[in-house]
Structure formats: C-alpha cells, structure tokens
Amino acid sequence: MTENSRKVNVRRMTDDDLMKVNQIDRLLFGDDRVSTWQFSFDSYWNIYGPGVNFVAEVDGEVIGFLAGNIAEQERTHSILDLMHTVDRSSRFPKIGWIDMVGILPIYQGMHVGQGLVEAFHQECKQNGAPMRAIVKEEDKRLNGFLESVGFKKWTTATYEKE
C-alpha cells in the first residue's frame, strides 16, 4: 500500500501523543520555523496545555500535528483588523491562531496539513473566531500552503528595531 492510499485520521491531541509530536517537532526544527513560536513543542505544551491541538495519524501512528489556540483578541491586534477588512474588530472578539504545524517529511504534500487546518477551522467556527497565522515572508513553502487552504495575506508588515 502506498503512502497516498492510506487513510489519514485527524483527532484532538492527547498527553499520549506528546512523545511522537516532540519527535516530529525536533525533526523539523530549524531556522525556517514560523515566527509565532520559535521554541520546542515541549515549551508550547507547558504553557498552553491541550489548547486546540490536533494530530494526524495513519494506522494509529502520529504523522503530523497542528498546535493552536483560540484567545480573546488583544487590543494591539485590533488596529490590524481595521486595516485589512471591512469587518470591525468587535465582530471577532476571539481569534484562532495557528502556532505550529509539523508533518513528517514523507507525508508532506499529501493533504495531511489540509486535514489538520480544517479540524482547527471547525473549532474556530464553533467559537466565532477567524483563523490566523504568522509566517516569515521568505518561507515560500508555508506561505503557499496557507494560500492553498484558503488563507489570504494581510497587507500590513511588521517591523522591528532593537
């Protein structure tokens, strides 16, 4: 059976998944890590706990994960809402943030990420929250993936001065 023909199951992450998720995270860790969470998944889990995290599995083996949270919108983000949409920030008191996505390399490009994002999207819809993610501009692969699952790029830029 090829990897493409195996059924992918997406479900909520549990404590039992942590060892495998950490293995995937360490395998993918590098300079290209998305800027929203530059630390290990262990650190993420210790801060946010179960949150709104999902795993993808094939034949009972975890092959990918999505870590996110749905939080009250902070005032610092509300001005950005006014700049990119006609909907005012008060319409969305909560925001669903995708913080981390990791998929074993042999399963990348096989719609595993799409299933993880869709599970998170359903959770966001139930909470009346739009989904958002922050990605490095030069990460063409992740930008392309997010566009392929329906995200649209904001017209704002973030600058930093030390």
PDB file of C-alpha atoms in Angstrom:
ATOM      1  CA  MET A   1       0.000   0.000   0.000  1.00  0.00           C
ATOM      2  CA  THR A   2       1.417   3.404  -0.911  1.00  0.00           C
ATOM      3  CA  GLU A   3       1.507   6.324   1.497  1.00  0.00           C
ATOM      4  CA  ASN A   4      -1.081   8.131  -0.684  1.00  0.00           C
ATOM      5  CA  SER A   5      -3.671   5.388  -0.341  1.00  0.00           C
ATOM      6  CA  ARG A   6      -3.547   5.173   3.462  1.00  0.00           C
ATOM      7  CA  LYS A   7      -6.397   6.769   5.385  1.00  0.00           C
ATOM      8  CA  VAL A   8      -5.421   9.784   7.460  1.00  0.00           C
ATOM      9  CA  ASN A   9      -7.361  10.318  10.685  1.00  0.00           C
ATOM     10  CA  VAL A  10      -7.337  13.749  12.368  1.00  0.00           C
ATOM     11  CA  ARG A  11      -8.234  13.958  16.046  1.00  0.00           C
ATOM     12  CA  ARG A  12      -7.600  16.022  19.189  1.00  0.00           C
ATOM     13  CA  MET A  13      -4.123  15.717  20.636  1.00  0.00           C
ATOM     14  CA  THR A  14      -3.774  13.949  23.992  1.00  0.00           C
ATOM     15  CA  ASP A  15      -0.956  13.559  26.513  1.00  0.00           C
ATOM     16  CA  ASP A  16      -0.237  10.145  24.972  1.00  0.00           C
ATOM     17  CA  ASP A  17       0.738  11.872  21.708  1.00  0.00           C
ATOM     18  CA  LEU A  18       3.376  14.147  23.236  1.00  0.00           C
ATOM     19  CA  MET A  19       6.391  11.888  22.696  1.00  0.00           C
ATOM     20  CA  LYS A  20       5.684  11.456  18.978  1.00  0.00           C
ATOM     21  CA  VAL A  21       4.748  15.130  18.460  1.00  0.00           C
ATOM     22  CA  ASN A  22       8.009  16.152  20.125  1.00  0.00           C
ATOM     23  CA  GLN A  23       9.925  13.783  17.821  1.00  0.00           C
ATOM     24  CA  ILE A  24       8.302  15.345  14.755  1.00  0.00           C
ATOM     25  CA  ASP A  25       8.925  18.842  16.106  1.00  0.00           C
ATOM     26  CA  ARG A  26      12.622  18.152  16.755  1.00  0.00           C
ATOM     27  CA  LEU A  27      12.991  16.619  13.290  1.00  0.00           C
ATOM     28  CA  LEU A  28      11.591  19.790  11.675  1.00  0.00           C
ATOM     29  CA  PHE A  29      13.193  22.364  13.993  1.00  0.00           C
ATOM     30  CA  GLY A  30      15.419  24.871  12.196  1.00  0.00           C
ATOM     31  CA  ASP A  31      15.934  28.439  11.085  1.00  0.00           C
ATOM     32  CA  ASP A  32      12.760  28.295   8.982  1.00  0.00           C
ATOM     33  CA  ARG A  33      10.494  27.776  11.998  1.00  0.00           C
ATOM     34  CA  VAL A  34       7.474  30.047  11.839  1.00  0.00           C
ATOM     35  CA  SER A  35       7.971  33.202  13.863  1.00  0.00           C
ATOM     36  CA  THR A  36       4.936  32.764  16.109  1.00  0.00           C
ATOM     37  CA  TRP A  37       6.575  30.006  18.117  1.00  0.00           C
ATOM     38  CA  GLN A  38      10.321  29.558  17.856  1.00  0.00           C
ATOM     39  CA  PHE A  39      10.624  27.188  20.793  1.00  0.00           C
ATOM     40  CA  SER A  40      10.096  23.449  21.111  1.00  0.00           C
ATOM     41  CA  PHE A  41       6.702  21.845  21.275  1.00  0.00           C
ATOM     42  CA  ASP A  42       7.529  20.826  24.870  1.00  0.00           C
ATOM     43  CA  SER A  43       7.664  24.520  25.778  1.00  0.00           C
ATOM     44  CA  TYR A  44       4.426  25.199  23.929  1.00  0.00           C
ATOM     45  CA  TRP A  45       2.590  22.371  25.715  1.00  0.00           C
ATOM     46  CA  ASN A  46       3.881  23.511  29.127  1.00  0.00           C
ATOM     47  CA  ILE A  47       2.425  26.981  28.537  1.00  0.00           C
ATOM     48  CA  TYR A  48      -0.817  26.257  26.661  1.00  0.00           C
ATOM     49  CA  GLY A  49      -1.556  22.652  27.614  1.00  0.00           C
ATOM     50  CA  PRO A  50      -4.057  20.817  25.432  1.00  0.00           C
ATOM     51  CA  GLY A  51      -5.328  24.059  23.875  1.00  0.00           C
ATOM     52  CA  VAL A  52      -6.798  23.429  20.442  1.00  0.00           C
ATOM     53  CA  ASN A  53      -4.244  20.918  19.203  1.00  0.00           C
ATOM     54  CA  PHE A  54      -4.773  18.168  16.679  1.00  0.00           C
ATOM     55  CA  VAL A  55      -2.793  15.206  15.394  1.00  0.00           C
ATOM     56  CA  ALA A  56      -2.985  13.361  12.104  1.00  0.00           C
ATOM     57  CA  GLU A  57      -2.376   9.649  12.180  1.00  0.00           C
ATOM     58  CA  VAL A  58      -2.118   6.760   9.759  1.00  0.00           C
ATOM     59  CA  ASP A  59      -2.650   3.221  11.019  1.00  0.00           C
ATOM     60  CA  GLY A  60      -2.572   4.560  14.598  1.00  0.00           C
ATOM     61  CA  GLU A  61       0.812   6.280  14.170  1.00  0.00           C
ATOM     62  CA  VAL A  62       1.037  10.059  14.614  1.00  0.00           C
ATOM     63  CA  ILE A  63       2.444  11.585  11.415  1.00  0.00           C
ATOM     64  CA  GLY A  64       1.681  15.276  11.961  1.00  0.00           C
ATOM     65  CA  PHE A  65       0.271  17.876  14.294  1.00  0.00           C
ATOM     66  CA  LEU A  66      -1.226  21.350  14.486  1.00  0.00           C
ATOM     67  CA  ALA A  67      -0.963  23.427  17.644  1.00  0.00           C
ATOM     68  CA  GLY A  68      -3.190  26.432  18.034  1.00  0.00           C
ATOM     69  CA  ASN A  69      -5.219  28.443  20.435  1.00  0.00           C
ATOM     70  CA  ILE A  70      -8.366  30.484  20.428  1.00  0.00           C
ATOM     71  CA  ALA A  71      -7.939  33.601  22.514  1.00  0.00           C
ATOM     72  CA  GLU A  72      -9.610  36.879  23.259  1.00  0.00           C
ATOM     73  CA  GLN A  73      -8.472  39.467  20.752  1.00  0.00           C
ATOM     74  CA  GLU A  74      -5.863  41.768  22.208  1.00  0.00           C
ATOM     75  CA  ARG A  75      -6.108  45.484  21.715  1.00  0.00           C
ATOM     76  CA  THR A  76      -2.749  45.575  19.934  1.00  0.00           C
ATOM     77  CA  HIS A  77      -4.159  43.372  17.196  1.00  0.00           C
ATOM     78  CA  SER A  78      -7.438  45.231  16.727  1.00  0.00           C
ATOM     79  CA  ILE A  79      -5.950  48.039  14.612  1.00  0.00           C
ATOM     80  CA  LEU A  80      -4.741  45.403  12.167  1.00  0.00           C
ATOM     81  CA  ASP A  81      -8.313  44.198  11.754  1.00  0.00           C
ATOM     82  CA  LEU A  82      -9.469  47.644  10.749  1.00  0.00           C
ATOM     83  CA  MET A  83      -6.753  47.800   8.106  1.00  0.00           C
ATOM     84  CA  HIS A  84      -7.418  44.535   6.275  1.00  0.00           C
ATOM     85  CA  THR A  85     -11.166  44.061   6.326  1.00  0.00           C
ATOM     86  CA  VAL A  86     -14.416  45.967   6.372  1.00  0.00           C
ATOM     87  CA  ASP A  87     -15.426  43.867   9.384  1.00  0.00           C
ATOM     88  CA  ARG A  88     -14.619  45.689  12.591  1.00  0.00           C
ATOM     89  CA  SER A  89     -12.640  44.004  15.339  1.00  0.00           C
ATOM     90  CA  SER A  90     -15.637  43.962  17.663  1.00  0.00           C
ATOM     91  CA  ARG A  91     -17.228  41.461  15.303  1.00  0.00           C
ATOM     92  CA  PHE A  92     -14.495  38.980  16.247  1.00  0.00           C
ATOM     93  CA  PRO A  93     -13.892  39.094  19.995  1.00  0.00           C
ATOM     94  CA  LYS A  94     -11.824  35.897  19.666  1.00  0.00           C
ATOM     95  CA  ILE A  95      -9.095  34.911  17.216  1.00  0.00           C
ATOM     96  CA  GLY A  96      -7.902  31.407  16.369  1.00  0.00           C
ATOM     97  CA  TRP A  97      -4.111  31.398  15.975  1.00  0.00           C
ATOM     98  CA  ILE A  98      -2.249  28.552  14.306  1.00  0.00           C
ATOM     99  CA  ASP A  99       1.034  28.485  16.183  1.00  0.00           C
ATOM    100  CA  MET A 100       2.759  25.345  14.904  1.00  0.00           C
ATOM    101  CA  VAL A 101       2.254  22.760  12.171  1.00  0.00           C
ATOM    102  CA  GLY A 102       4.522  19.772  11.711  1.00  0.00           C
ATOM    103  CA  ILE A 103       4.204  16.837   9.334  1.00  0.00           C
ATOM    104  CA  LEU A 104       6.688  14.027   8.794  1.00  0.00           C
ATOM    105  CA  PRO A 105       8.515  14.704   5.515  1.00  0.00           C
ATOM    106  CA  ILE A 106       7.308  11.512   3.806  1.00  0.00           C
ATOM    107  CA  TYR A 107       3.696  12.661   4.335  1.00  0.00           C
ATOM    108  CA  GLN A 108       4.145  16.273   3.252  1.00  0.00           C
ATOM    109  CA  GLY A 109       2.249  17.186   0.087  1.00  0.00           C
ATOM    110  CA  MET A 110      -0.401  14.517   0.743  1.00  0.00           C
ATOM    111  CA  HIS A 111      -3.143  16.802   2.164  1.00  0.00           C
ATOM    112  CA  VAL A 112      -2.334  15.938   5.792  1.00  0.00           C
ATOM    113  CA  GLY A 113      -1.879  19.623   6.629  1.00  0.00           C
ATOM    114  CA  GLN A 114      -5.166  20.427   4.918  1.00  0.00           C
ATOM    115  CA  GLY A 115      -6.966  17.993   7.232  1.00  0.00           C
ATOM    116  CA  LEU A 116      -5.311  19.481  10.312  1.00  0.00           C
ATOM    117  CA  VAL A 117      -6.183  23.037   9.267  1.00  0.00           C
ATOM    118  CA  GLU A 118      -9.779  22.028   8.539  1.00  0.00           C
ATOM    119  CA  ALA A 119     -10.148  20.491  12.029  1.00  0.00           C
ATOM    120  CA  PHE A 120      -8.819  23.709  13.582  1.00  0.00           C
ATOM    121  CA  HIS A 121     -11.066  25.792  11.310  1.00  0.00           C
ATOM    122  CA  GLN A 122     -14.162  23.914  12.511  1.00  0.00           C
ATOM    123  CA  GLU A 123     -13.179  24.619  16.114  1.00  0.00           C
ATOM    124  CA  CYS A 124     -12.696  28.312  15.274  1.00  0.00           C
ATOM    125  CA  LYS A 125     -16.097  28.486  13.576  1.00  0.00           C
ATOM    126  CA  GLN A 126     -17.754  26.983  16.666  1.00  0.00           C
ATOM    127  CA  ASN A 127     -16.145  29.782  18.694  1.00  0.00           C
ATOM    128  CA  GLY A 128     -16.990  32.574  16.229  1.00  0.00           C
ATOM    129  CA  ALA A 129     -13.292  33.200  15.605  1.00  0.00           C
ATOM    130  CA  PRO A 130     -11.454  33.758  12.328  1.00  0.00           C
ATOM    131  CA  MET A 131      -8.231  31.760  11.818  1.00  0.00           C
ATOM    132  CA  ARG A 132      -4.871  33.471  11.578  1.00  0.00           C
ATOM    133  CA  ALA A 133      -1.226  32.512  11.232  1.00  0.00           C
ATOM    134  CA  ILE A 134       2.007  34.475  11.113  1.00  0.00           C
ATOM    135  CA  VAL A 135       4.642  33.276   8.666  1.00  0.00           C
ATOM    136  CA  LYS A 136       8.056  34.538   7.645  1.00  0.00           C
ATOM    137  CA  GLU A 137       7.866  36.347   4.294  1.00  0.00           C
ATOM    138  CA  GLU A 138      10.682  34.250   2.827  1.00  0.00           C
ATOM    139  CA  ASP A 139       9.033  30.938   3.764  1.00  0.00           C
ATOM    140  CA  LYS A 140       7.546  30.380   0.307  1.00  0.00           C
ATOM    141  CA  ARG A 141       6.534  26.797   1.049  1.00  0.00           C
ATOM    142  CA  LEU A 142       4.478  27.634   4.155  1.00  0.00           C
ATOM    143  CA  ASN A 143       3.016  30.739   2.509  1.00  0.00           C
ATOM    144  CA  GLY A 144       1.991  28.607  -0.463  1.00  0.00           C
ATOM    145  CA  PHE A 145       0.436  26.003   1.805  1.00  0.00           C
ATOM    146  CA  LEU A 146      -1.618  28.578   3.712  1.00  0.00           C
ATOM    147  CA  GLU A 147      -2.838  30.124   0.458  1.00  0.00           C
ATOM    148  CA  SER A 148      -3.778  26.661  -0.825  1.00  0.00           C
ATOM    149  CA  VAL A 149      -6.068  26.106   2.183  1.00  0.00           C
ATOM    150  CA  GLY A 150      -7.827  29.457   1.792  1.00  0.00           C
ATOM    151  CA  PHE A 151      -5.786  31.978   3.773  1.00  0.00           C
ATOM    152  CA  LYS A 152      -5.347  35.448   2.326  1.00  0.00           C
ATOM    153  CA  LYS A 153      -2.291  37.576   3.013  1.00  0.00           C
ATOM    154  CA  TRP A 154      -2.733  40.778   5.014  1.00  0.00           C
ATOM    155  CA  THR A 155      -1.447  43.998   3.528  1.00  0.00           C
ATOM    156  CA  THR A 156       0.374  45.021   6.718  1.00  0.00           C
ATOM    157  CA  ALA A 157       4.030  44.461   7.593  1.00  0.00           C
ATOM    158  CA  THR A 158       5.757  44.068  10.927  1.00  0.00           C
ATOM    159  CA  TYR A 159       8.996  45.950  11.579  1.00  0.00           C
ATOM    160  CA  GLU A 160      11.420  45.637  14.449  1.00  0.00           C
ATOM    161  CA  LYS A 161      14.253  47.743  15.797  1.00  0.00           C
ATOM    162  CA  GLU A 162      16.488  46.560  18.589  1.00  0.00           C
TER     163      GLU A 162
END
